[in-house]
Amino acid sequence: MNPEYATGSKLLGREEARQPAGAFGEPPKRRRDPVLTGAAIFGAAFFVFCLVKMNFDYSLLSHGTGKLFSMLIEMLPPNPAEWTYVLKAALESLEIAIVGTAVAIVIAFFLSFLAAANVSPHTAWAVKGLASLVRAIPTLVWALLYIVAVGMGPLPGILAIATHAVGMLVKMFAQSIEEVNPGAIEALEATGAGRLQVIAQGILPNVMSSFVAWSVFRLEIDIGESTILGAVGAGGIGFEIANAMRMYEFDKTLFAALVIFAMVFSVEWLSNRMKLNVK
């Protein structure tokens, strides 16, 4: 054997031995993250613990499933006998959602610039913390608080939706502002532009489409929430559904649910058209 060939073979063997597993076409084995593994084990164990701790009565669950199917059968066909009251209540729910969302958009628009780190670094942490606190409390809880404060009717529903929507929109708007290319802001500042000019010419043109998209998305959410708030006395079609359920008039409940579906579907279709026009 040629000594040069033998030497080359030995060197090649040494290089192969030094290479990590999977370097020659085989995918390297991915190491398990101990943190993720521990979290998965803890989550599974805690899920089992919750099932045991809650002490579910599975016989009652099976009995309730049968009652649910019988109730669904009683819903057919839907009863539009009181369609005038249902449509008026649906219109009220839509009005609550629109007014509450509009108020939230205006408030969140101004607060978002105070919550953006690239625009207001000194106040961003405080405004973001306040927005997190506001949106951590569910809309239904806000509605109960406002019902105690101002009484029943559409006003507490509007205030509840506006309060919770502000918490969400401030976060979304601020993130959109922080994603603006800093080069555009620096270029305007280099020309001597003031803070308002930087916002009007360097930030708003870049975030306006995002603002519109998030506002429309929040309106879709608020329409659904306005129907739920009616069940606790905040006005709207939810109040009609709650009354029908108390009277066991399931066919009227189904008609109200179909009205809600038509309303939400129509608003979603219009919002999608608006998003396409904005883009």
Coordinates of C-alpha atoms in Angstrom, one line a residue:
M1 CA 0.0 0.0 0.0
N2 CA 1.2 3.5 -0.8
P3 CA 2.4 5.1 2.4
E4 CA 0.9 8.5 1.4
Y5 CA -2.5 6.9 0.8
A6 CA -2.3 5.1 4.2
T7 CA -1.3 8.3 5.9
G8 CA -4.2 10.2 4.2
S9 CA -6.6 7.5 5.2
K10 CA -5.6 7.8 8.9
L11 CA -5.9 11.5 8.8
L12 CA -9.4 11.3 7.2
G13 CA -10.4 8.8 9.9
R14 CA -9.2 11.2 12.6
E15 CA -11.2 14.1 11.1
E16 CA -14.3 11.9 10.9
A17 CA -13.9 11.0 14.6
R18 CA -13.6 14.7 15.5
Q19 CA -16.8 15.6 13.6
P20 CA -20.0 15.7 15.7
A21 CA -22.8 13.2 15.1
G22 CA -24.9 14.1 12.1
A23 CA -22.2 16.2 10.4
F24 CA -22.1 13.9 7.3
G25 CA -25.7 14.1 6.1
E26 CA -27.5 12.9 9.2
P27 CA -29.5 15.5 11.1
P28 CA -28.0 16.2 14.5
K29 CA -30.1 15.0 17.4
R30 CA -31.9 17.8 19.1
R31 CA -31.2 18.0 22.8
R32 CA -34.3 18.2 25.1
D33 CA -34.7 21.5 26.9
P34 CA -35.0 20.5 30.6
V35 CA -37.1 23.6 31.3
L36 CA -39.7 22.7 28.7
T37 CA -39.6 19.0 29.7
G38 CA -40.2 20.0 33.3
A39 CA -43.0 22.4 32.3
A40 CA -44.7 19.7 30.2
I41 CA -44.5 17.1 33.1
F42 CA -45.8 19.7 35.6
G43 CA -48.6 20.7 33.3
A44 CA -49.8 17.2 32.8
A45 CA -49.6 16.4 36.5
F46 CA -51.4 19.6 37.4
F47 CA -54.1 18.8 34.9
V48 CA -54.7 15.4 36.5
F49 CA -54.7 17.1 39.9
C50 CA -57.3 19.6 38.8
L51 CA -59.6 16.8 37.5
V52 CA -59.3 15.0 40.8
K53 CA -59.7 18.2 42.9
M54 CA -62.8 19.4 41.0
N55 CA -64.5 16.1 41.7
F56 CA -66.5 16.0 38.5
D57 CA -69.7 14.0 38.6
Y58 CA -69.5 12.2 35.3
S59 CA -73.0 10.7 35.6
L60 CA -74.4 14.2 36.0
L61 CA -72.4 15.2 32.9
S62 CA -73.9 12.4 30.8
H63 CA -77.4 13.3 32.1
G64 CA -76.8 16.9 31.2
T65 CA -75.7 16.0 27.7
G66 CA -79.0 14.3 27.1
K67 CA -80.9 17.4 28.4
L68 CA -78.8 19.6 26.1
F69 CA -79.7 17.6 23.0
S70 CA -83.4 17.7 24.0
M71 CA -83.1 21.5 24.5
L72 CA -81.6 21.8 21.0
I73 CA -84.5 19.9 19.5
E74 CA -87.0 22.2 21.3
M75 CA -85.2 25.2 19.7
L76 CA -86.4 24.1 16.2
P77 CA -87.9 25.8 14.4
P78 CA -86.9 29.3 15.5
N79 CA -89.8 31.5 16.6
P80 CA -89.7 35.0 15.2
A81 CA -93.0 36.0 16.9
E82 CA -91.3 38.9 18.8
W83 CA -88.9 39.9 16.0
T84 CA -89.5 43.6 16.5
Y85 CA -88.2 43.5 20.1
V86 CA -85.3 41.3 19.1
L87 CA -84.2 43.5 16.3
K88 CA -84.4 46.6 18.5
A89 CA -82.3 44.9 21.1
A90 CA -79.8 43.8 18.5
L91 CA -79.6 47.3 17.2
E92 CA -79.0 48.5 20.8
S93 CA -76.1 45.9 21.2
L94 CA -74.6 47.2 17.9
E95 CA -74.8 50.8 19.1
I96 CA -73.2 49.9 22.4
A97 CA -70.3 48.2 20.7
I98 CA -69.8 51.0 18.1
V99 CA -69.9 53.8 20.7
G100 CA -67.7 51.9 23.2
T101 CA -65.1 51.0 20.6
A102 CA -65.1 54.5 19.2
V103 CA -64.4 56.0 22.6
A104 CA -61.7 53.5 23.2
I105 CA -60.0 54.2 19.9
V106 CA -59.8 57.9 20.6
I107 CA -58.4 57.4 24.1
A108 CA -56.0 54.7 23.0
F109 CA -54.7 56.8 20.1
F110 CA -53.3 59.5 22.4
L111 CA -52.2 57.1 25.2
S112 CA -50.3 54.9 22.7
F113 CA -47.7 57.6 22.0
L114 CA -47.1 57.9 25.7
A115 CA -46.8 54.1 25.9
A116 CA -44.3 53.8 22.9
A117 CA -40.7 53.5 24.2
N118 CA -39.3 55.1 21.0
V119 CA -41.5 58.2 21.5
S120 CA -41.9 58.5 25.2
P121 CA -39.3 56.5 27.0
H122 CA -39.9 58.1 30.4
T123 CA -43.7 57.3 30.5
A124 CA -43.9 54.1 28.5
W125 CA -43.5 51.7 31.4
A126 CA -46.2 53.4 33.5
V127 CA -48.8 53.7 30.7
K128 CA -48.2 50.1 29.6
G129 CA -48.5 48.9 33.1
L130 CA -51.8 50.7 33.5
A131 CA -53.1 49.3 30.2
S132 CA -52.1 45.8 31.4
L133 CA -54.1 46.3 34.6
V134 CA -57.2 47.5 32.7
R135 CA -57.3 44.7 30.2
A136 CA -56.6 42.0 32.9
I137 CA -60.0 42.7 34.4
P138 CA -62.7 41.1 32.2
T139 CA -65.3 43.2 30.4
L140 CA -68.1 41.5 32.4
V141 CA -66.5 42.6 35.7
W142 CA -66.2 46.2 34.4
A143 CA -69.9 46.0 33.5
L144 CA -70.9 44.9 37.0
L145 CA -68.9 47.7 38.5
Y146 CA -70.4 50.3 36.2
I147 CA -74.0 49.0 36.8
V148 CA -73.5 49.6 40.5
A149 CA -72.1 53.1 39.7
V150 CA -74.5 54.4 37.1
G151 CA -77.4 51.9 37.1
M152 CA -78.7 49.5 34.5
G153 CA -79.0 50.2 30.8
P154 CA -76.7 50.7 27.8
L155 CA -74.4 53.2 29.6
P156 CA -72.6 50.7 31.8
G157 CA -72.2 48.5 28.7
I158 CA -70.6 51.3 26.8
L159 CA -68.2 52.2 29.6
A160 CA -67.3 48.6 30.2
I161 CA -66.4 48.0 26.6
A162 CA -64.5 51.2 26.3
T163 CA -62.5 50.5 29.4
H164 CA -61.4 47.0 28.4
A165 CA -60.8 48.0 24.7
V166 CA -58.5 50.8 25.8
G167 CA -56.3 48.3 27.6
M168 CA -55.9 46.2 24.5
L169 CA -55.6 49.0 21.9
V170 CA -53.0 50.9 23.8
K171 CA -50.8 47.8 23.8
M172 CA -51.4 47.1 20.1
F173 CA -51.0 50.8 19.0
A174 CA -47.8 51.2 21.0
Q175 CA -46.3 48.1 19.5
S176 CA -47.1 49.4 16.0
I177 CA -45.4 52.7 16.8
E178 CA -42.3 51.0 18.2
E179 CA -41.9 49.0 15.0
V180 CA -41.5 52.1 12.9
N181 CA -38.1 52.4 11.2
P182 CA -36.0 54.6 13.5
G183 CA -34.2 55.9 10.5
A184 CA -37.2 57.9 9.4
I185 CA -37.6 59.4 12.8
E186 CA -33.9 60.3 13.0
A187 CA -34.0 61.9 9.5
L188 CA -36.8 64.2 10.5
E189 CA -35.2 65.1 13.8
A190 CA -32.0 65.9 11.9
T191 CA -33.9 68.5 9.8
G192 CA -35.1 70.2 13.0
A193 CA -38.6 68.8 13.0
G194 CA -40.4 69.1 16.3
R195 CA -42.1 66.2 18.2
L196 CA -45.5 66.8 16.7
Q197 CA -44.0 67.0 13.2
V198 CA -42.2 63.7 13.7
I199 CA -45.4 62.0 14.8
A200 CA -47.5 63.5 12.0
Q201 CA -45.0 62.9 9.2
G202 CA -42.7 60.1 10.3
I203 CA -44.9 57.8 12.5
L204 CA -48.6 58.2 11.5
P205 CA -48.2 57.4 7.8
N206 CA -46.4 54.1 8.8
V207 CA -48.9 53.0 11.5
M208 CA -52.2 54.2 10.2
S209 CA -53.1 50.9 8.4
S210 CA -52.2 49.0 11.5
F211 CA -54.3 51.2 13.6
V212 CA -57.3 50.7 11.4
A213 CA -56.8 47.0 11.3
W214 CA -56.6 46.7 15.1
S215 CA -59.6 49.0 15.6
V216 CA -61.8 47.0 13.3
F217 CA -60.7 43.8 14.9
R218 CA -61.6 45.2 18.3
L219 CA -65.0 46.2 17.0
E220 CA -65.7 42.6 16.1
I221 CA -64.8 41.5 19.6
D222 CA -66.9 44.2 21.2
I223 CA -70.0 43.2 19.2
G224 CA -69.8 39.7 20.7
E225 CA -69.1 41.1 24.2
S226 CA -72.1 43.5 23.9
T227 CA -74.4 40.6 23.5
I228 CA -73.0 39.0 26.7
L229 CA -73.2 42.2 28.7
G230 CA -77.0 42.3 28.1
A231 CA -77.4 39.2 30.2
V232 CA -76.3 41.1 33.3
G233 CA -78.4 44.2 32.7
A234 CA -76.2 46.3 30.5
G235 CA -78.8 46.4 27.7
G236 CA -79.0 44.9 24.3
I237 CA -80.0 41.5 22.8
G238 CA -78.3 39.6 25.6
F239 CA -81.2 40.7 27.9
E240 CA -83.7 39.3 25.5
I241 CA -81.8 36.0 25.4
A242 CA -81.6 35.8 29.2
N243 CA -85.4 36.4 29.5
A244 CA -86.2 33.7 26.9
M245 CA -84.0 31.2 28.7
R246 CA -85.6 32.0 32.0
M247 CA -89.0 31.3 30.4
Y248 CA -87.8 28.1 28.7
E249 CA -88.7 29.6 25.3
F250 CA -85.8 28.0 23.5
D251 CA -87.3 28.6 20.0
K252 CA -87.1 32.4 20.7
T253 CA -83.6 32.0 22.0
L254 CA -82.5 30.4 18.7
F255 CA -84.1 33.2 16.7
A256 CA -82.1 35.8 18.8
A257 CA -78.9 33.7 18.3
L258 CA -79.4 33.7 14.5
V259 CA -79.9 37.5 14.6
I260 CA -76.6 37.8 16.5
F261 CA -74.9 35.6 13.9
A262 CA -76.2 37.7 11.1
M263 CA -75.1 40.9 12.8
V264 CA -71.5 39.6 13.6
F265 CA -71.1 38.1 10.1
S266 CA -72.2 41.3 8.4
V267 CA -69.8 43.4 10.5
E268 CA -66.9 40.9 9.8
W269 CA -67.6 41.0 6.1
L270 CA -67.6 44.8 6.1
S271 CA -64.4 44.9 8.2
N272 CA -62.6 42.6 5.7
R273 CA -63.7 44.9 2.8
M274 CA -62.3 47.9 4.8
K275 CA -59.0 46.1 5.4
L276 CA -58.6 45.4 1.7
N277 CA -59.3 49.1 0.8
V278 CA -56.8 50.3 3.4
K279 CA -54.1 48.0 2.1

